[in-house]
Structure formats: C-alpha cells, structure tokens
Amino acid sequence: MTETKKIRTDVDNETFWREVGLDVERHDDLIKGLPPVFESVFLTQKNRPEKISYFDSFIQDLHGKRPKEVYDRKNNGDKVIGAFCAFFPEEFVHATGAVPLVLCGGAEFPIADAEKILPRNTCPLIKSSFGFKISNLCPYFQSADLLVGETTCGGKKKMYELLGEYVPTHTLHLPHKKDEALSRNLWFEEVKKFKGKVEELTGRKVTDEKLLAAIDLANRKRLALARVYNTRKADPVPISGKDVLLVMQLALFDDAERFVKKTNELAEELEARVDRGEGVAAKGAPRVLISGTPMTIPNWKLHDTIEKSGAVVVTEESCTGTRYFTDLVDTSDASSSDDLIRAMAEKYLHINCACFTPNNERPVDVVRLAGEYKADGVVYYVLQFCHEFNTEFAKVERALRAVGIPVIKIETDYSDSDRGQLKTRIETFVEMLKASKASKAASVSKEAGIKASATGS
Ligand code: BJ8
C-alpha cells in the first residue's frame, strides 16, 4: 500500500521557470491549487498499488523535473513538438530524437484569459490550451518549437490559426469521411507531409530503420497501457479508475521509454493482484464505463465523483483511454518507406473521433467495451460546447439501450460550479445500478433454486 504523503511544489524550480519565460507570479497561483486537489482525489484512496507512486511523484513535481528535462534537451539541440490530439503521428518525432508532448489544457485557471480572445461558448479544452500559451503559464508549452494542430472540430481548427501567431503551427488536414479511398489517400499524404515537416525542423532524416524503431516504441507504449487496462476486467478491480486516468494523462508528457517501463511494472503488480483476487473496490461494486471527450490534467472531476459515490470506473472509451492505445501500427506487410507511413496513417484513421461522419464504429466499440469490462452502466461525458460528442450521444445511447445497458449523459466544464448537481445525478445513477444488480442477482438465484428443486439436487 502506498504511504499517504503531502504533495509539494518545488520552489527550486523558480530559476528554471523564469528562464523558460513563465509568468512566475501568476504561475504560483496556478500551481498552489494542485496539491489540495490531488490529495483529496488521489491520496485519500485506500489500498492503492505500490507502483502508482512513480505517477504520483510525477504529478507532485509536474511543472518541475520533467519540463526541465525537456528544456535541457531543447538546449542540447533536440526540438520539442507539441500537439493537442490523438491524431498526432508521434512516431516521426521519436524517430528524429525530438520530444513529443500533448499540451491539451485541463485546468480552469487560464480560461478567463482565453475568453478575452476566444468566444466564451467554446469547449473548455480549447480555451484552457489556448489560455496556457497566451498567459505563459505552462513550462511544457514554453519549450515548444512547433505545434501540431489537426482539422478535427471547428473550435480547434480556428484556435490553431490564432495559436500560430504565438508559436509556429502546422495543421494536419484530417478528412472527415474516413471510409473513402479519397480520404485515406489524403490522410496518407498529410502524414507523409508531416514527416517532411519534422525532418525540416529537426534537420534530421527519418530513415526506415529509425522509423521502425519509433513505431516499435509507440506500440510498446500502447501495449503497456492495454496491459493495465486488461486487469480492470477483473472483479474486484485491482486499481481505481482515477489512478488509471492519471497514468493515461502522463502518457502524454513522460519520456516514452521510461513510461513504458513504469507502466509495465504497474501492470505486473496489478496482474498479481488479480491472481490473488485483491481489489480496490468490493467485489460486485457497480462498474462504470466512461465514454466521450478526453480528460487532461487536472481534470479528475467525473472519476472522483463516480468513485466517491460507491462505483468503480473500469474503462474509458476516450482519447485519454482506449482510443489512444487500442490499435497498433502494423508494419508486417511493409516493404517500402511509403508502406511504413501508410501503416501509420491507417492506424490513426481507426480512432473513432466524433469529428468523423459517419462514425458508426464508435457506438459498436462502446457496446463491445461495456461487454468486455462487464460494465453495469455507462456515463457519457461531454465537455461543454462540444457539439460533435454531444450530438453523437443519440447514436451511442441507442446502441447501449438496445443491449440493455443504462447510460447517463453528463455535460460539464472545468469549473466546480456544478459539483453538487453532478454528485446528485451520479449518486442517483449509481443507486439505480446497485438496485438493478441486486434484482438480477436475486432472479439468478431464484432460477438456480427452481432448477435445483426440479432435478432434486
Ligand atoms: S481524436 S476526441 S483528441 S479531436 S472536446 S476540442 S472535439 S469541442 S478533444 Fe479530441 Fe482528437 Fe477527437 Fe480525440 Fe473539439 Fe470536442 Fe473540445 Fe475535443
């Protein structure tokens, strides 16, 4: 069991923060809000796995050690490339020895600044990401030499244009109809063009050999995450949803090789827990699947509310979840450089983002995941003003109802203003799941009793 310890912000980081161009005074206000939230969400949990301590210590020094490491690499000649989406072909970045980062904002703090430029009725992920840059509040962002956007939702597309006024930005043209040959070719060309962009920025060539090694690294990261997720199919579940969310969120920040090692160590511990039947929630606790928009640090609100209501989150159909790691880049049939790039392009097109039309694979996938993880219910998560995921709820809801899985839609932002309302709705949902589990269990035992008396056993 991990020892409960106090989170601290490292005052020794100040020299680095000033050097990287942070607004240190305002940044102090931002960073001091993290420890109490982290303590209340994570450190109050019981029986956490030992190996989660690596991820805890990462968060405890979120704006210290790792961004300093990134900054040092930049000063040693490696470029830093930031992105905001699962459609970020990070393999090229690894192949040139540059540093990939995913810079999506998950905090409320910079949103007021962003709203001086962006419309208020924009999704909080977009406003927070933009706000972090224009307010000089994120040490990762400060190191970025290039930002990579993508034509997913309308809000992001237009935000990237404005972001380009602060940092060079390259936007990938993602087609919105993934099943057509024209779209696949366009996306292949876009991915290939991005390879050229990375080569130009870094001055380093992406050779086939380097690309294969980078694909292998990114695949190993995906496999390590899948291994952790796989243990969550057990009942009792060996790790809380909150802790897995933390791991997922750090996948976007940490050094990939180190992350693979630490995640595999965690997975090994979880597999041993499953073998021993050890869990973080009681066997039979209501199991919840979360489906929808991504959650980036420090957006832990929904998981926290669900798990403090007596249920356990067993999987996330999200880009901070299964959409990030489910498919691997398959190079088995590749015999040329273009084949390798095509294999990458194909993998990324399998991400079921609501920006696609149609996106029929997604409802099917949500139902599949609910079955595999034995979810009793689904919480459909929509970031406020995300029309894509909000509208797609109708199809996901229909698919779930057809197989008898209850679902509730939660639309929220990064503020705490709806905490009370959220808690009430989630608690009611969890109570309903408990009641439905109890009545199913009662009818199963009644049926077993009838069979036993019929056979005289
Ligand atoms: S691949 S889900 S990471 S776009 S929540 S900003 S869609 S308005 S985050 Fe996403 Fe890539 Fe798709 Fe995944 Fe727009 Fe919606 Fe906001 Fe969103």
XYZ file of C-alpha atoms and ligand atoms in Angstrom:
474
model
C 0.000 0.000 0.000
C 1.377 3.484 -0.799
C 2.071 5.755 2.083
C -0.081 8.896 2.143
C 2.247 11.826 1.717
C 1.876 15.527 1.195
C 2.251 16.905 -2.274
C 4.676 19.810 -2.574
C 5.586 22.284 -5.252
C 9.290 22.647 -5.720
C 10.406 26.200 -5.008
C 13.827 25.390 -6.506
C 12.182 25.387 -9.900
C 11.780 29.145 -9.916
C 15.055 29.847 -11.725
C 14.036 27.455 -14.491
C 10.531 28.908 -14.679
C 11.909 32.426 -15.143
C 14.375 31.196 -17.747
C 11.664 29.468 -19.771
C 9.570 32.643 -19.738
C 6.764 31.744 -17.346
C 4.749 34.446 -15.657
C 6.074 33.188 -12.319
C 3.800 35.218 -10.064
C 0.605 34.047 -11.729
C 2.043 30.568 -12.148
C 2.458 30.399 -8.353
C -1.277 30.983 -8.023
C -1.969 28.246 -10.570
C 0.337 25.633 -9.116
C -0.669 26.125 -5.499
C -4.174 24.928 -6.377
C -2.931 21.488 -7.450
C -1.733 19.893 -4.169
C -5.042 20.082 -2.250
C -6.995 18.732 -5.221
C -4.506 15.931 -5.820
C -4.541 14.974 -2.157
C -8.298 14.894 -1.939
C -8.792 12.987 -5.192
C -5.910 10.502 -5.058
C -4.216 10.284 -1.697
C -7.418 9.602 0.223
C -7.874 6.295 -1.615
C -7.244 3.012 0.190
C -5.075 0.101 -0.910
C -3.537 1.766 -3.953
C -0.902 -0.290 -5.787
C 2.715 0.397 -4.773
C 3.807 1.134 -8.310
C 1.441 4.075 -8.670
C 3.953 6.015 -6.571
C 6.014 6.812 -9.697
C 3.000 8.524 -11.272
C 2.216 10.335 -8.009
C 5.702 11.744 -7.823
C 5.464 12.884 -11.446
C 2.370 14.912 -10.578
C 3.924 16.163 -7.365
C 6.568 17.852 -9.482
C 4.520 18.319 -12.659
C 5.995 21.692 -13.571
C 9.485 20.893 -12.298
C 11.615 17.896 -13.158
C 10.041 16.764 -16.447
C 9.641 20.173 -18.135
C 13.205 20.969 -17.020
C 14.339 17.722 -18.639
C 12.515 18.751 -21.842
C 14.046 22.220 -21.688
C 17.541 20.762 -21.221
C 17.054 18.567 -24.253
C 15.944 21.576 -26.243
C 19.075 23.424 -25.185
C 21.113 20.434 -26.307
C 19.673 20.654 -29.811
C 16.588 18.399 -29.693
C 13.394 20.046 -30.921
C 10.170 19.989 -28.907
C 6.929 19.317 -30.766
C 3.583 19.805 -29.063
C 0.158 18.579 -30.132
C -3.443 18.523 -28.929
C -4.959 15.366 -30.283
C -4.705 11.584 -30.598
C -4.138 12.167 -34.346
C -0.546 13.145 -33.645
C 1.875 10.878 -35.502
C 4.370 10.902 -32.655
C 6.490 8.214 -34.339
C 8.215 10.789 -36.589
C 9.061 12.868 -33.557
C 10.654 9.896 -31.778
C 12.457 8.945 -34.997
C 14.281 12.287 -35.114
C 15.147 12.322 -31.409
C 12.779 15.268 -30.859
C 10.441 15.437 -27.854
C 6.697 14.880 -28.392
C 4.248 16.412 -25.910
C 0.461 16.624 -25.816
C -0.428 20.062 -24.497
C -4.218 19.956 -24.082
C -5.287 22.117 -21.178
C -7.388 20.538 -18.436
C -7.405 23.442 -15.976
C -9.930 26.199 -15.366
C -7.272 28.739 -14.359
C -6.252 30.141 -17.810
C -9.771 30.134 -19.277
C -10.605 33.735 -18.329
C -7.524 34.878 -20.269
C -8.507 32.800 -23.286
C -12.014 34.264 -23.241
C -10.554 37.699 -23.967
C -9.903 36.342 -27.471
C -11.957 33.174 -27.967
C -15.758 33.070 -27.730
C -16.994 32.070 -24.271
C -19.147 29.336 -25.781
C -16.063 27.340 -26.809
C -15.179 23.988 -25.281
C -13.019 24.309 -22.130
C -10.272 22.086 -23.541
C -9.724 24.555 -26.363
C -9.912 27.613 -24.129
C -7.630 26.112 -21.492
C -4.997 25.042 -24.056
C -5.002 28.462 -25.694
C -5.061 30.249 -22.331
C -1.974 28.384 -21.118
C 0.022 29.717 -24.063
C -1.140 33.304 -24.175
C -0.669 33.658 -20.418
C 2.749 31.945 -20.283
C 1.628 29.543 -17.582
C 2.848 26.159 -18.818
C 6.567 25.275 -18.804
C 5.993 22.469 -21.347
C 4.298 24.834 -23.757
C 7.110 27.368 -23.333
C 9.640 24.904 -24.746
C 7.668 24.027 -27.884
C 9.405 24.748 -31.207
C 6.422 23.605 -33.235
C 2.755 22.949 -32.502
C 0.767 20.403 -34.453
C -2.927 21.009 -34.984
C -5.470 18.951 -36.896
C -8.745 19.630 -38.625
C -10.967 17.818 -36.151
C -13.596 20.079 -34.605
C -14.329 23.631 -35.701
C -13.255 25.237 -32.434
C -9.821 23.643 -32.528
C -9.232 24.467 -36.191
C -9.855 28.161 -35.670
C -7.917 28.203 -32.379
C -4.839 26.799 -34.160
C -4.877 29.757 -36.537
C -4.646 32.099 -33.566
C -2.102 29.922 -31.768
C 0.086 30.189 -34.858
C 0.537 33.865 -34.010
C 2.467 32.800 -30.883
C 4.268 29.578 -31.916
C 4.851 28.091 -35.406
C 1.917 25.759 -36.001
C 1.450 23.020 -38.565
C -2.108 21.790 -39.058
C -2.751 18.286 -40.355
C -5.674 18.022 -42.742
C -7.724 15.177 -41.287
C -10.526 14.126 -43.650
C -13.938 13.778 -42.043
C -15.111 10.757 -44.046
C -12.678 8.031 -43.093
C -14.084 5.181 -45.180
C -13.480 6.665 -48.604
C -10.393 5.949 -50.715
C -10.017 9.653 -51.431
C -9.898 10.398 -47.698
C -7.412 7.658 -46.970
C -5.077 8.912 -49.662
C -5.416 12.483 -48.500
C -4.576 11.442 -44.928
C -1.631 9.347 -46.123
C -0.276 12.389 -47.978
C -0.817 14.569 -44.923
C 1.041 12.156 -42.654
C 3.857 11.968 -45.201
C 3.983 15.764 -45.431
C 4.261 15.921 -41.649
C 7.279 13.624 -41.822
C 8.918 16.190 -44.111
C 7.988 18.984 -41.712
C 9.622 17.177 -38.779
C 12.738 16.468 -40.859
C 12.948 20.123 -41.871
C 12.511 21.366 -38.296
C 14.988 18.975 -36.731
C 17.455 18.803 -39.616
C 17.416 15.028 -39.132
C 16.299 12.385 -41.597
C 13.580 9.846 -40.723
C 15.243 6.712 -42.080
C 13.234 3.482 -42.352
C 15.362 1.997 -39.621
C 14.696 4.897 -37.248
C 11.020 4.931 -38.108
C 10.682 1.211 -37.411
C 12.325 1.708 -34.003
C 9.998 4.640 -33.276
C 6.929 2.659 -34.334
C 8.070 -0.132 -32.043
C 8.441 2.323 -29.139
C 4.990 3.865 -29.678
C 3.481 0.377 -29.997
C 5.140 -0.736 -26.764
C 3.627 2.271 -25.033
C 0.191 1.287 -26.375
C 0.689 -2.331 -25.302
C 1.760 -1.359 -21.777
C -1.418 0.705 -21.400
C -3.531 -2.112 -22.816
C -1.945 -4.455 -20.268
C -3.008 -2.167 -17.402
C -6.491 -1.834 -18.868
C -6.821 -5.577 -19.241
C -6.523 -6.065 -15.463
C -9.569 -3.837 -14.988
C -11.760 -6.559 -16.460
C -11.392 -8.449 -13.148
C -13.891 -8.278 -10.301
C -12.779 -6.974 -7.856
C -10.935 -4.429 -9.951
C -7.259 -4.098 -8.881
C -6.901 -0.350 -9.443
C -9.224 2.612 -9.309
C -10.345 4.428 -12.439
C -8.809 7.607 -11.080
C -5.378 6.032 -10.837
C -5.576 4.680 -14.378
C -6.695 8.080 -15.633
C -3.598 9.560 -14.034
C -1.390 7.034 -15.845
C -3.132 7.802 -19.151
C -2.698 11.528 -18.662
C 1.010 11.143 -18.004
C 1.438 9.037 -21.143
C 1.184 12.338 -22.961
C 4.001 14.001 -21.003
C 6.571 11.463 -19.885
C 9.630 10.186 -21.700
C 8.217 7.278 -23.732
C 10.845 4.665 -22.861
C 10.633 5.408 -19.127
C 6.850 5.475 -19.275
C 6.742 2.024 -20.890
C 8.961 0.629 -18.126
C 6.960 2.174 -15.279
C 3.610 1.224 -16.799
C 4.684 -2.378 -17.301
C 5.860 -2.519 -13.677
C 2.442 -1.281 -12.602
C 0.715 -3.813 -14.876
C 2.770 -6.640 -13.352
C 1.663 -5.638 -9.858
C -1.967 -5.402 -10.988
C -1.827 -8.838 -12.632
C -0.574 -10.294 -9.323
C -3.445 -8.557 -7.545
C -5.922 -10.095 -9.961
C -4.393 -13.544 -9.330
C -4.848 -13.029 -5.584
C -8.378 -11.644 -6.034
C -7.294 -8.348 -4.464
C -9.149 -5.181 -5.390
C -9.654 -1.523 -4.575
C -13.432 -1.801 -4.507
C -15.607 -4.557 -3.082
C -16.363 -7.482 -5.380
C -19.696 -6.739 -7.027
C -19.364 -2.935 -6.764
C -21.165 -1.214 -9.662
C -18.856 -0.988 -12.672
C -18.946 2.106 -14.861
C -17.600 2.751 -18.343
C -16.953 6.397 -19.216
C -17.320 7.289 -22.881
C -16.726 10.619 -24.557
C -14.393 13.589 -24.621
C -10.836 13.409 -23.270
C -9.774 14.435 -19.756
C -6.393 16.050 -19.319
C -4.585 17.076 -16.117
C -6.061 18.136 -13.674
C -9.490 17.142 -14.934
C -10.376 14.361 -12.476
C -13.853 15.620 -11.552
C -16.019 12.916 -13.072
C -13.945 9.910 -11.986
C -13.715 11.342 -8.492
C -17.460 11.880 -8.250
C -18.280 8.401 -9.561
C -15.800 6.610 -7.328
C -16.802 8.584 -4.238
C -20.398 7.515 -4.968
C -19.558 3.832 -4.440
C -18.991 2.710 -8.043
C -15.724 1.960 -9.794
C -14.681 3.177 -13.239
C -13.485 0.145 -15.197
C -12.630 1.686 -18.559
C -12.685 4.884 -20.606
C -13.707 4.992 -24.256
C -11.824 8.226 -24.755
C -8.638 9.674 -26.200
C -7.351 9.575 -22.621
C -8.378 5.925 -22.679
C -8.868 3.145 -25.186
C -8.937 5.350 -28.295
C -5.310 6.266 -27.571
C -3.864 2.759 -27.460
C -6.238 0.182 -28.921
C -4.751 -0.120 -32.405
C -1.095 -0.734 -33.135
C 0.820 0.332 -36.223
C 1.107 -2.917 -38.158
C 4.246 -2.951 -40.294
C 4.192 -6.670 -41.085
C 3.344 -6.109 -44.773
C 5.523 -3.015 -45.250
C 8.263 -3.273 -47.847
C 8.960 0.411 -48.542
C 9.120 3.761 -46.752
C 5.681 4.630 -48.104
C 4.309 1.351 -46.747
C 5.524 2.286 -43.254
C 3.848 5.676 -43.492
C 0.679 4.109 -44.862
C 0.623 1.667 -41.929
C 0.839 4.633 -39.558
C -1.844 6.581 -41.419
C -4.192 3.571 -41.315
C -3.722 3.103 -37.567
C -4.607 6.707 -36.846
C -7.709 6.578 -39.039
C -9.083 3.876 -36.732
C -9.513 6.395 -33.904
C -13.260 6.833 -33.550
C -13.339 10.596 -33.061
C -16.806 12.166 -33.196
C -15.424 14.578 -35.799
C -15.885 11.836 -38.426
C -19.087 11.400 -40.341
C -20.363 8.800 -40.221
C -18.654 7.390 -37.150
C -20.635 4.176 -36.875
C -17.707 2.232 -35.441
C -17.885 4.190 -32.197
C -21.281 3.015 -30.839
C -20.246 -0.543 -31.741
C -16.991 -0.085 -29.863
C -18.703 1.334 -26.764
C -21.010 -1.702 -26.625
C -18.028 -4.049 -27.134
C -16.075 -2.384 -24.323
C -19.064 -2.438 -21.974
C -19.260 -6.197 -22.530
C -15.519 -6.859 -22.178
C -15.178 -4.817 -18.991
C -18.531 -6.076 -17.627
C -19.794 -2.523 -17.170
C -23.138 -2.182 -15.404
C -23.662 1.285 -16.809
C -22.147 3.995 -18.980
C -21.515 7.618 -18.121
C -21.355 9.563 -21.373
C -19.059 12.529 -20.849
C -19.317 15.699 -22.900
C -17.206 18.781 -22.437
C -19.496 21.799 -22.616
C -19.934 23.177 -26.149
C -18.504 20.048 -27.801
C -21.203 19.623 -30.434
C -19.556 16.587 -32.027
C -19.611 14.337 -28.964
C -22.846 15.835 -27.675
C -24.736 15.087 -30.874
C -23.189 11.630 -31.235
C -24.729 10.706 -27.866
C -28.011 9.885 -29.633
C -26.396 7.007 -31.543
C -24.323 5.719 -28.641
C -27.354 5.820 -26.333
C -29.458 3.900 -28.865
C -26.801 1.194 -29.223
C -26.460 0.796 -25.449
C -30.189 0.729 -24.800
C -30.560 -1.970 -27.468
C -28.400 -4.272 -25.341
C -29.940 -3.173 -22.046
C -27.047 -1.099 -20.674
C -28.143 2.029 -18.779
C -26.495 5.304 -19.766
C -26.483 8.829 -18.430
C -25.108 11.907 -20.221
C -23.050 14.406 -18.254
C -22.188 17.711 -19.884
C -19.791 19.769 -17.829
C -16.802 22.105 -17.865
C -13.657 22.512 -15.765
C -15.246 24.595 -13.017
C -16.505 23.348 -9.678
C -19.777 25.237 -10.002
C -21.790 22.118 -10.868
C -20.146 19.771 -8.334
C -23.296 19.494 -6.211
C -25.587 18.827 -9.144
C -23.118 16.354 -10.635
C -22.866 14.482 -7.342
C -26.636 14.184 -7.036
C -27.064 12.894 -10.595
C -24.203 10.414 -10.325
C -25.318 9.126 -6.921
C -28.818 8.529 -8.272
C -27.373 6.678 -11.271
C -25.123 4.534 -9.076
C -28.033 3.682 -6.765
C -30.030 2.619 -9.816
C -27.142 0.389 -10.950
C -26.919 -1.177 -7.485
C -30.651 -1.871 -7.428
C -30.563 -3.397 -10.892
C -27.569 -5.617 -9.968
C -29.354 -6.766 -6.812
C -32.522 -7.658 -8.678
C -30.554 -9.534 -11.380
C -28.684 -11.484 -8.678
C -31.991 -12.319 -6.945
C -33.568 -13.643 -10.139
C -30.446 -15.710 -10.947
C -30.533 -17.367 -7.505
C -34.296 -17.914 -7.771
C -33.780 -19.594 -11.150
C -30.969 -21.734 -9.718
C -33.283 -22.750 -6.837
C -36.047 -23.765 -9.241
C -33.609 -25.852 -11.331
C -32.170 -27.497 -8.210
C -35.597 -28.494 -6.895
C -36.640 -29.748 -10.364
C -33.575 -32.040 -10.536
C -33.909 -32.946 -6.855
C -30.326 -31.858 -6.115
S -9.267 12.453 -31.738
S -11.678 13.437 -29.326
S -8.241 14.287 -29.026
S -10.313 15.840 -31.541
S -13.908 18.103 -26.679
S -11.628 20.008 -28.584
S -13.680 17.550 -30.184
S -15.021 20.566 -28.938
S -10.725 16.732 -27.946
Fe -10.289 15.204 -29.388
Fe -8.555 14.481 -31.205
Fe -11.078 13.767 -31.466
Fe -9.591 12.676 -29.582
Fe -13.265 19.742 -30.036
Fe -14.973 18.353 -28.605
Fe -13.483 20.155 -27.419
Fe -12.422 17.956 -28.378
